[in-house]
Amino acid sequence: MSAGAHASCGAAFCSASNDWLSLTQGVTQGWRVWGQMEYLKQDQLKTGTKKIDGNTVSSHHVETKTVNRNALLGLEVGFSPEWSAGLVLPYSNRDHLHIHHHHGAQIPEAWRFDEIGDARVTLRHRPAAQHASETSWSLQGGLKLPTGKIDVRNAEGDEAERSVQPGSGTTDLLLGGGLAYAPMSMTGSLFTNLTLQAPLNQRDGYRPGWRASVQAGWQIPVGGKLDLILQGTLLHVGRDRGANAEPDDSGRTEVALVPALSYAWSRKLSVYGQLELPVYQNVNGIQLTHDYAVSLGLSLTLN
């Protein structure tokens, strides 16, 4: 599965990484299709690391809730034993609510949309000579393309904030690298992965913050075709920039535990589920945060 799929459903937020799949499966010649469903509800305001009550906030508008239901569809083709190319297309069902303060009145403003987000194209390299080695590595690069809308409006004709839109409007550089270690003396395999996403341009007064993430974990066979994946993630997001951005209330650092289960239904089909549990969240300004995120997915080899 293509690494970095977790960040392709818009700027509001998506769930945990599934990079352990690409690290452990390697490059397979032929076609592979995969899908992932995600759910994430942001309804807790924080400033820094502290929870706050929205009634105590006196800004122009106060964020109340954002519910993300995302679907990711991916296609990967291995055109040699060492190289594969991938495409990820996200689709988001998003509900967003905030309170607009106007001359002492509190006016609820809501948005709900079902839209395609920003697509990703990637190229991945994993040397074939290391298949029999205890240690393996892989590199990935690509682009996030501005295929998602940036001007979604609600029934009243009000445009949603840029960070809530299904697309960022920018083309972003995607870079990643991973390392897996599976010695004969140990059950399962250890892995770590580093990814970077950096916008290359600004669109209509908005440039999203850059993202860097580190994942590390242990994939453990627990019986038959079932594997347990114990993973930790560290994510840092820079501040948004531009006339239509909110730099004071964007950017964050998060640490999460991400346990997962993967089941090899057959030689070609595997299914998985994972739960993201944040243990540390530090946001700039005032932002909505989440308590958990859930993902379910499957991967099918077609060759």
mmCIF file of C-alpha atoms in Angstrom:
data_model
loop_
_atom_site.group_PDB
_atom_site.id
_atom_site.type_symbol
_atom_site.label_atom_id
_atom_site.label_comp_id
_atom_site.label_asym_id
_atom_site.label_seq_id
_atom_site.Cartn_x
_atom_site.Cartn_y
_atom_site.Cartn_z
ATOM 1 C CA MET A 1 0.000 0.000 0.000
ATOM 2 C CA SER A 2 1.178 3.490 -0.746
ATOM 3 C CA ALA A 3 2.780 5.231 2.174
ATOM 4 C CA GLY A 4 1.434 8.528 3.443
ATOM 5 C CA ALA A 5 -2.178 7.893 2.510
ATOM 6 C CA HIS A 6 -3.323 9.307 5.835
ATOM 7 C CA ALA A 7 -2.749 12.934 4.838
ATOM 8 C CA SER A 8 -4.628 13.080 1.558
ATOM 9 C CA CYS A 9 -8.202 13.922 2.573
ATOM 10 C CA GLY A 10 -7.922 17.678 3.086
ATOM 11 C CA ALA A 11 -6.382 20.023 5.583
ATOM 12 C CA ALA A 12 -8.897 19.484 8.405
ATOM 13 C CA PHE A 13 -7.370 16.173 9.450
ATOM 14 C CA CYS A 14 -7.250 12.499 8.640
ATOM 15 C CA SER A 15 -6.463 9.444 10.670
ATOM 16 C CA ALA A 16 -3.395 7.403 11.363
ATOM 17 C CA SER A 17 -0.708 6.205 9.037
ATOM 18 C CA ASN A 18 -0.693 2.730 7.501
ATOM 19 C CA ASP A 19 2.906 2.923 6.275
ATOM 20 C CA TRP A 20 3.718 -0.415 7.934
ATOM 21 C CA LEU A 21 1.885 -2.073 5.024
ATOM 22 C CA SER A 22 4.247 -0.764 2.354
ATOM 23 C CA LEU A 23 7.279 -1.514 4.516
ATOM 24 C CA THR A 24 6.339 -5.135 5.166
ATOM 25 C CA GLN A 25 4.802 -6.009 1.791
ATOM 26 C CA GLY A 26 7.541 -4.526 -0.341
ATOM 27 C CA VAL A 27 7.197 -4.132 -4.113
ATOM 28 C CA THR A 28 5.059 -6.716 -5.938
ATOM 29 C CA GLN A 29 5.106 -6.842 -9.720
ATOM 30 C CA GLY A 30 1.649 -6.394 -11.188
ATOM 31 C CA TRP A 31 -1.391 -4.505 -9.954
ATOM 32 C CA ARG A 32 -2.680 -3.956 -6.443
ATOM 33 C CA VAL A 33 -5.825 -2.085 -5.436
ATOM 34 C CA TRP A 34 -6.690 -1.060 -1.899
ATOM 35 C CA GLY A 35 -9.341 0.868 -0.034
ATOM 36 C CA GLN A 36 -9.596 2.430 3.407
ATOM 37 C CA MET A 37 -12.477 3.906 5.409
ATOM 38 C CA GLU A 38 -11.747 6.378 8.212
ATOM 39 C CA TYR A 39 -13.731 8.065 10.962
ATOM 40 C CA LEU A 40 -12.473 10.958 13.077
ATOM 41 C CA LYS A 41 -14.473 13.401 15.217
ATOM 42 C CA GLN A 42 -12.907 16.650 16.418
ATOM 43 C CA ASP A 43 -15.006 18.218 19.172
ATOM 44 C CA GLN A 44 -12.606 19.241 21.949
ATOM 45 C CA LEU A 45 -11.079 22.725 21.923
ATOM 46 C CA LYS A 46 -7.509 23.058 23.121
ATOM 47 C CA THR A 47 -4.975 25.822 23.485
ATOM 48 C CA GLY A 48 -1.477 24.441 23.743
ATOM 49 C CA THR A 49 -1.966 21.173 25.620
ATOM 50 C CA LYS A 50 -4.945 22.349 27.716
ATOM 51 C CA LYS A 51 -8.633 21.680 27.108
ATOM 52 C CA ILE A 52 -10.853 24.780 27.132
ATOM 53 C CA ASP A 53 -14.567 25.579 27.011
ATOM 54 C CA GLY A 54 -15.807 27.283 23.849
ATOM 55 C CA ASN A 55 -17.969 29.620 25.958
ATOM 56 C CA THR A 56 -14.795 31.255 27.275
ATOM 57 C CA VAL A 57 -13.489 32.102 23.784
ATOM 58 C CA SER A 58 -14.207 35.640 22.546
ATOM 59 C CA SER A 59 -12.810 35.452 19.004
ATOM 60 C CA HIS A 60 -14.767 36.274 15.815
ATOM 61 C CA HIS A 61 -15.840 32.654 15.467
ATOM 62 C CA VAL A 62 -15.436 29.611 17.701
ATOM 63 C CA GLU A 63 -14.930 26.140 16.259
ATOM 64 C CA THR A 64 -17.439 23.635 17.654
ATOM 65 C CA LYS A 65 -17.156 20.355 15.779
ATOM 66 C CA THR A 66 -15.725 18.717 12.670
ATOM 67 C CA VAL A 67 -16.666 15.128 11.804
ATOM 68 C CA ASN A 68 -14.583 13.452 9.100
ATOM 69 C CA ARG A 69 -15.698 10.303 7.267
ATOM 70 C CA ASN A 70 -13.079 9.584 4.639
ATOM 71 C CA ALA A 71 -12.721 6.940 1.956
ATOM 72 C CA LEU A 72 -9.382 6.346 0.253
ATOM 73 C CA LEU A 73 -9.025 4.395 -2.986
ATOM 74 C CA GLY A 74 -5.519 3.420 -4.034
ATOM 75 C CA LEU A 75 -3.970 1.749 -7.046
ATOM 76 C CA GLU A 76 -0.361 0.580 -7.232
ATOM 77 C CA VAL A 77 1.490 -1.085 -10.093
ATOM 78 C CA GLY A 78 4.839 -2.787 -9.687
ATOM 79 C CA PHE A 79 6.533 -2.426 -13.063
ATOM 80 C CA SER A 80 9.796 -4.078 -11.955
ATOM 81 C CA PRO A 81 11.014 -6.063 -8.923
ATOM 82 C CA GLU A 82 12.267 -2.797 -7.404
ATOM 83 C CA TRP A 83 9.903 -0.036 -8.564
ATOM 84 C CA SER A 84 6.209 0.713 -8.213
ATOM 85 C CA ALA A 85 3.964 3.684 -9.006
ATOM 86 C CA GLY A 86 0.874 4.573 -7.022
ATOM 87 C CA LEU A 87 -2.248 6.722 -7.168
ATOM 88 C CA VAL A 88 -4.422 7.642 -4.166
ATOM 89 C CA LEU A 89 -7.829 9.286 -4.571
ATOM 90 C CA PRO A 90 -9.586 10.490 -1.375
ATOM 91 C CA TYR A 91 -13.280 11.147 -0.855
ATOM 92 C CA SER A 92 -14.559 13.031 2.203
ATOM 93 C CA ASN A 93 -17.915 13.329 3.920
ATOM 94 C CA ARG A 94 -17.364 16.212 6.320
ATOM 95 C CA ASP A 95 -19.599 18.024 8.818
ATOM 96 C CA HIS A 96 -18.299 21.275 10.268
ATOM 97 C CA LEU A 97 -19.936 23.603 12.791
ATOM 98 C CA HIS A 98 -18.744 26.831 14.341
ATOM 99 C CA ILE A 99 -20.331 29.731 16.242
ATOM 100 C CA HIS A 100 -20.110 33.171 14.649
ATOM 101 C CA HIS A 101 -20.069 36.089 17.108
ATOM 102 C CA HIS A 102 -21.869 39.139 15.669
ATOM 103 C CA HIS A 103 -22.645 42.183 17.858
ATOM 104 C CA GLY A 104 -23.141 39.992 20.915
ATOM 105 C CA ALA A 105 -25.240 37.368 19.119
ATOM 106 C CA GLN A 106 -24.058 33.764 18.748
ATOM 107 C CA ILE A 107 -24.949 32.518 15.254
ATOM 108 C CA PRO A 108 -24.377 28.824 14.387
ATOM 109 C CA GLU A 109 -22.873 28.260 10.933
ATOM 110 C CA ALA A 110 -22.687 24.751 9.495
ATOM 111 C CA TRP A 111 -21.272 23.023 6.426
ATOM 112 C CA ARG A 112 -21.717 19.499 5.149
ATOM 113 C CA PHE A 113 -20.198 18.202 1.948
ATOM 114 C CA ASP A 114 -19.305 15.039 0.052
ATOM 115 C CA GLU A 115 -16.359 15.808 -2.196
ATOM 116 C CA ILE A 116 -13.247 14.365 -3.787
ATOM 117 C CA GLY A 117 -10.050 15.576 -2.139
ATOM 118 C CA ASP A 118 -6.493 16.064 -3.381
ATOM 119 C CA ALA A 119 -5.083 13.097 -5.323
ATOM 120 C CA ARG A 120 -1.561 11.769 -4.855
ATOM 121 C CA VAL A 121 0.858 10.202 -7.300
ATOM 122 C CA THR A 122 3.927 8.413 -5.956
ATOM 123 C CA LEU A 123 6.949 6.410 -7.048
ATOM 124 C CA ARG A 124 8.448 3.846 -4.657
ATOM 125 C CA HIS A 125 11.799 2.047 -4.735
ATOM 126 C CA ARG A 126 12.759 -1.043 -2.727
ATOM 127 C CA PRO A 127 15.944 -2.856 -3.841
ATOM 128 C CA ALA A 128 15.211 -6.452 -4.854
ATOM 129 C CA ALA A 129 18.568 -7.698 -3.574
ATOM 130 C CA GLN A 130 17.474 -7.163 0.039
ATOM 131 C CA HIS A 131 14.468 -9.538 -0.040
ATOM 132 C CA ALA A 132 16.487 -12.280 1.690
ATOM 133 C CA SER A 133 18.160 -9.859 4.112
ATOM 134 C CA GLU A 134 17.177 -9.201 7.726
ATOM 135 C CA THR A 135 17.196 -5.457 7.031
ATOM 136 C CA SER A 136 15.336 -3.760 4.189
ATOM 137 C CA TRP A 137 14.721 -0.157 3.212
ATOM 138 C CA SER A 138 12.508 1.748 0.815
ATOM 139 C CA LEU A 139 12.265 5.280 -0.571
ATOM 140 C CA GLN A 140 9.244 7.118 -1.909
ATOM 141 C CA GLY A 141 8.614 10.421 -3.660
ATOM 142 C CA GLY A 142 5.677 12.054 -5.349
ATOM 143 C CA LEU A 143 3.228 14.915 -5.558
ATOM 144 C CA LYS A 144 -0.095 15.839 -3.997
ATOM 145 C CA LEU A 145 -2.194 17.421 -6.739
ATOM 146 C CA PRO A 146 -4.838 20.183 -6.333
ATOM 147 C CA THR A 147 -7.843 18.101 -7.441
ATOM 148 C CA GLY A 148 -10.106 18.952 -4.472
ATOM 149 C CA LYS A 149 -12.402 21.976 -4.320
ATOM 150 C CA ILE A 150 -11.351 25.032 -2.307
ATOM 151 C CA ASP A 151 -14.600 27.030 -2.485
ATOM 152 C CA VAL A 152 -17.301 24.806 -0.947
ATOM 153 C CA ARG A 153 -20.203 26.858 0.465
ATOM 154 C CA ASN A 154 -23.115 26.051 2.768
ATOM 155 C CA ALA A 155 -26.841 26.539 2.081
ATOM 156 C CA GLU A 156 -26.582 30.204 3.102
ATOM 157 C CA GLY A 157 -23.818 30.809 0.564
ATOM 158 C CA ASP A 158 -21.014 31.189 3.116
ATOM 159 C CA GLU A 159 -17.663 29.727 2.120
ATOM 160 C CA ALA A 160 -15.992 27.345 4.576
ATOM 161 C CA GLU A 161 -12.572 28.132 6.007
ATOM 162 C CA ARG A 162 -9.735 26.982 3.797
ATOM 163 C CA SER A 163 -8.517 24.452 6.359
ATOM 164 C CA VAL A 164 -11.925 22.720 6.237
ATOM 165 C CA GLN A 165 -12.174 22.576 2.427
ATOM 166 C CA PRO A 166 -11.728 19.168 0.726
ATOM 167 C CA GLY A 167 -8.632 20.447 -1.097
ATOM 168 C CA SER A 168 -5.779 22.796 -0.236
ATOM 169 C CA GLY A 169 -5.402 24.221 -3.758
ATOM 170 C CA THR A 170 -1.655 23.619 -3.684
ATOM 171 C CA THR A 171 0.758 21.155 -5.230
ATOM 172 C CA ASP A 172 2.807 19.508 -2.482
ATOM 173 C CA LEU A 173 6.082 17.599 -2.592
ATOM 174 C CA LEU A 174 5.915 14.168 -0.928
ATOM 175 C CA LEU A 175 9.051 12.433 0.360
ATOM 176 C CA GLY A 176 9.437 9.340 2.502
ATOM 177 C CA GLY A 177 11.829 6.649 3.599
ATOM 178 C CA GLY A 178 11.461 3.487 5.642
ATOM 179 C CA LEU A 179 13.518 0.794 7.327
ATOM 180 C CA ALA A 180 12.401 -2.697 8.380
ATOM 181 C CA TYR A 181 14.340 -5.210 10.506
ATOM 182 C CA ALA A 182 13.294 -8.864 10.757
ATOM 183 C CA PRO A 183 16.039 -11.058 12.280
ATOM 184 C CA MET A 184 15.544 -14.826 12.435
ATOM 185 C CA SER A 185 16.031 -14.688 16.207
ATOM 186 C CA MET A 186 12.996 -12.426 16.748
ATOM 187 C CA THR A 187 9.292 -12.972 16.269
ATOM 188 C CA GLY A 188 7.881 -10.528 13.734
ATOM 189 C CA SER A 189 9.599 -7.426 12.400
ATOM 190 C CA LEU A 190 10.457 -3.923 13.543
ATOM 191 C CA PHE A 191 9.920 -0.922 11.287
ATOM 192 C CA THR A 192 10.299 2.834 11.183
ATOM 193 C CA ASN A 193 9.302 5.400 8.603
ATOM 194 C CA LEU A 194 9.795 9.130 7.994
ATOM 195 C CA THR A 195 7.532 11.195 5.709
ATOM 196 C CA LEU A 196 7.538 14.854 4.664
ATOM 197 C CA GLN A 197 4.877 16.900 2.870
ATOM 198 C CA ALA A 198 5.823 20.412 1.739
ATOM 199 C CA PRO A 199 3.603 22.799 -0.309
ATOM 200 C CA LEU A 200 5.323 24.128 -3.409
ATOM 201 C CA ASN A 201 3.028 27.103 -3.986
ATOM 202 C CA GLN A 202 0.256 29.316 -2.605
ATOM 203 C CA ARG A 203 -3.309 29.380 -3.976
ATOM 204 C CA ASP A 204 -5.796 32.225 -3.485
ATOM 205 C CA GLY A 205 -4.090 33.537 -0.375
ATOM 206 C CA TYR A 206 -3.568 30.168 1.293
ATOM 207 C CA ARG A 207 -0.541 27.956 1.844
ATOM 208 C CA PRO A 208 -1.008 25.005 4.228
ATOM 209 C CA GLY A 209 1.638 24.193 6.788
ATOM 210 C CA TRP A 210 4.303 21.599 6.021
ATOM 211 C CA ARG A 211 4.007 18.175 7.667
ATOM 212 C CA ALA A 212 6.636 15.801 8.999
ATOM 213 C CA SER A 213 5.865 12.480 10.636
ATOM 214 C CA VAL A 214 7.789 9.579 12.135
ATOM 215 C CA GLN A 215 6.316 6.129 12.688
ATOM 216 C CA ALA A 216 7.907 3.201 14.511
ATOM 217 C CA GLY A 217 6.440 -0.150 15.405
ATOM 218 C CA TRP A 218 6.517 -3.923 15.712
ATOM 219 C CA GLN A 219 4.543 -6.325 13.533
ATOM 220 C CA ILE A 220 3.912 -9.560 15.456
ATOM 221 C CA PRO A 221 2.382 -12.812 14.136
ATOM 222 C CA VAL A 222 -0.218 -13.896 16.710
ATOM 223 C CA GLY A 223 -1.513 -17.065 15.091
ATOM 224 C CA GLY A 224 -2.359 -18.356 11.667
ATOM 225 C CA LYS A 225 -2.887 -15.477 9.260
ATOM 226 C CA LEU A 226 -3.369 -12.788 11.919
ATOM 227 C CA ASP A 227 -0.762 -10.131 12.755
ATOM 228 C CA LEU A 228 -0.748 -7.559 15.557
ATOM 229 C CA ILE A 229 0.890 -4.216 14.800
ATOM 230 C CA LEU A 230 1.986 -2.024 17.704
ATOM 231 C CA GLN A 231 2.879 1.428 16.398
ATOM 232 C CA GLY A 232 3.682 4.886 17.675
ATOM 233 C CA THR A 233 3.524 8.072 15.595
ATOM 234 C CA LEU A 234 4.922 11.574 15.947
ATOM 235 C CA LEU A 235 3.419 14.295 13.736
ATOM 236 C CA HIS A 236 4.390 17.952 13.414
ATOM 237 C CA VAL A 237 2.400 20.373 11.248
ATOM 238 C CA GLY A 238 3.610 23.912 10.566
ATOM 239 C CA ARG A 239 1.421 27.022 10.550
ATOM 240 C CA ASP A 240 -0.753 27.876 7.553
ATOM 241 C CA ARG A 241 0.235 31.062 5.713
ATOM 242 C CA GLY A 242 -1.489 33.656 3.545
ATOM 243 C CA ALA A 243 -4.274 36.240 3.600
ATOM 244 C CA ASN A 244 -6.967 33.526 3.789
ATOM 245 C CA ALA A 245 -5.143 31.415 6.370
ATOM 246 C CA GLU A 246 -5.314 31.460 10.157
ATOM 247 C CA PRO A 247 -1.637 31.210 11.142
ATOM 248 C CA ASP A 248 -2.297 31.927 14.820
ATOM 249 C CA ASP A 249 -4.710 28.977 15.063
ATOM 250 C CA SER A 250 -2.962 26.384 12.908
ATOM 251 C CA GLY A 251 -0.039 24.020 13.299
ATOM 252 C CA ARG A 252 0.348 21.333 15.922
ATOM 253 C CA THR A 253 2.473 18.543 17.360
ATOM 254 C CA GLU A 254 0.940 15.166 18.199
ATOM 255 C CA VAL A 255 2.061 11.818 19.570
ATOM 256 C CA ALA A 256 -0.262 8.820 19.218
ATOM 257 C CA LEU A 257 -0.363 5.088 19.841
ATOM 258 C CA VAL A 258 -1.773 3.171 16.880
ATOM 259 C CA PRO A 259 -2.504 -0.518 17.531
ATOM 260 C CA ALA A 260 -3.687 -2.473 14.488
ATOM 261 C CA LEU A 261 -4.671 -5.955 13.333
ATOM 262 C CA SER A 262 -4.002 -7.376 9.876
ATOM 263 C CA TYR A 263 -5.479 -10.615 8.532
ATOM 264 C CA ALA A 264 -4.291 -12.385 5.372
ATOM 265 C CA TRP A 265 -7.633 -13.643 4.073
ATOM 266 C CA SER A 266 -5.882 -15.302 1.148
ATOM 267 C CA ARG A 267 -2.598 -15.054 -0.718
ATOM 268 C CA LYS A 268 -3.931 -12.016 -2.588
ATOM 269 C CA LEU A 269 -6.370 -10.417 -0.136
ATOM 270 C CA SER A 270 -5.633 -8.896 3.266
ATOM 271 C CA VAL A 271 -7.840 -6.840 5.574
ATOM 272 C CA TYR A 272 -6.864 -4.624 8.489
ATOM 273 C CA GLY A 273 -8.162 -2.284 11.146
ATOM 274 C CA GLN A 274 -6.414 0.272 13.319
ATOM 275 C CA LEU A 275 -7.195 2.598 16.197
ATOM 276 C CA GLU A 276 -5.396 5.898 16.761
ATOM 277 C CA LEU A 277 -5.153 7.043 20.383
ATOM 278 C CA PRO A 278 -3.479 10.443 20.891
ATOM 279 C CA VAL A 279 -1.398 10.644 24.057
ATOM 280 C CA TYR A 280 -0.015 14.167 23.494
ATOM 281 C CA GLN A 281 -1.463 17.108 21.557
ATOM 282 C CA ASN A 282 0.051 20.598 21.500
ATOM 283 C CA VAL A 283 -1.719 23.087 19.214
ATOM 284 C CA ASN A 284 -0.982 26.684 18.274
ATOM 285 C CA GLY A 285 -3.691 29.131 19.326
ATOM 286 C CA ILE A 286 -7.111 27.498 19.734
ATOM 287 C CA GLN A 287 -7.990 24.392 17.719
ATOM 288 C CA LEU A 288 -10.319 21.406 17.705
ATOM 289 C CA THR A 289 -8.749 18.064 18.643
ATOM 290 C CA HIS A 290 -9.857 14.431 18.650
ATOM 291 C CA ASP A 291 -9.834 11.619 21.209
ATOM 292 C CA TYR A 292 -9.522 8.729 18.749
ATOM 293 C CA ALA A 293 -9.682 7.758 15.083
ATOM 294 C CA VAL A 294 -10.674 4.454 13.472
ATOM 295 C CA SER A 295 -9.612 3.012 10.105
ATOM 296 C CA LEU A 296 -10.648 -0.158 8.255
ATOM 297 C CA GLY A 297 -9.138 -1.286 4.976
ATOM 298 C CA LEU A 298 -8.307 -4.033 2.526
ATOM 299 C CA SER A 299 -5.600 -4.713 -0.038
ATOM 300 C CA LEU A 300 -6.063 -6.927 -3.114
ATOM 301 C CA THR A 301 -3.314 -8.123 -5.447
ATOM 302 C CA LEU A 302 -4.581 -8.610 -9.008
ATOM 303 C CA ASN A 303 -1.686 -10.383 -10.732
#
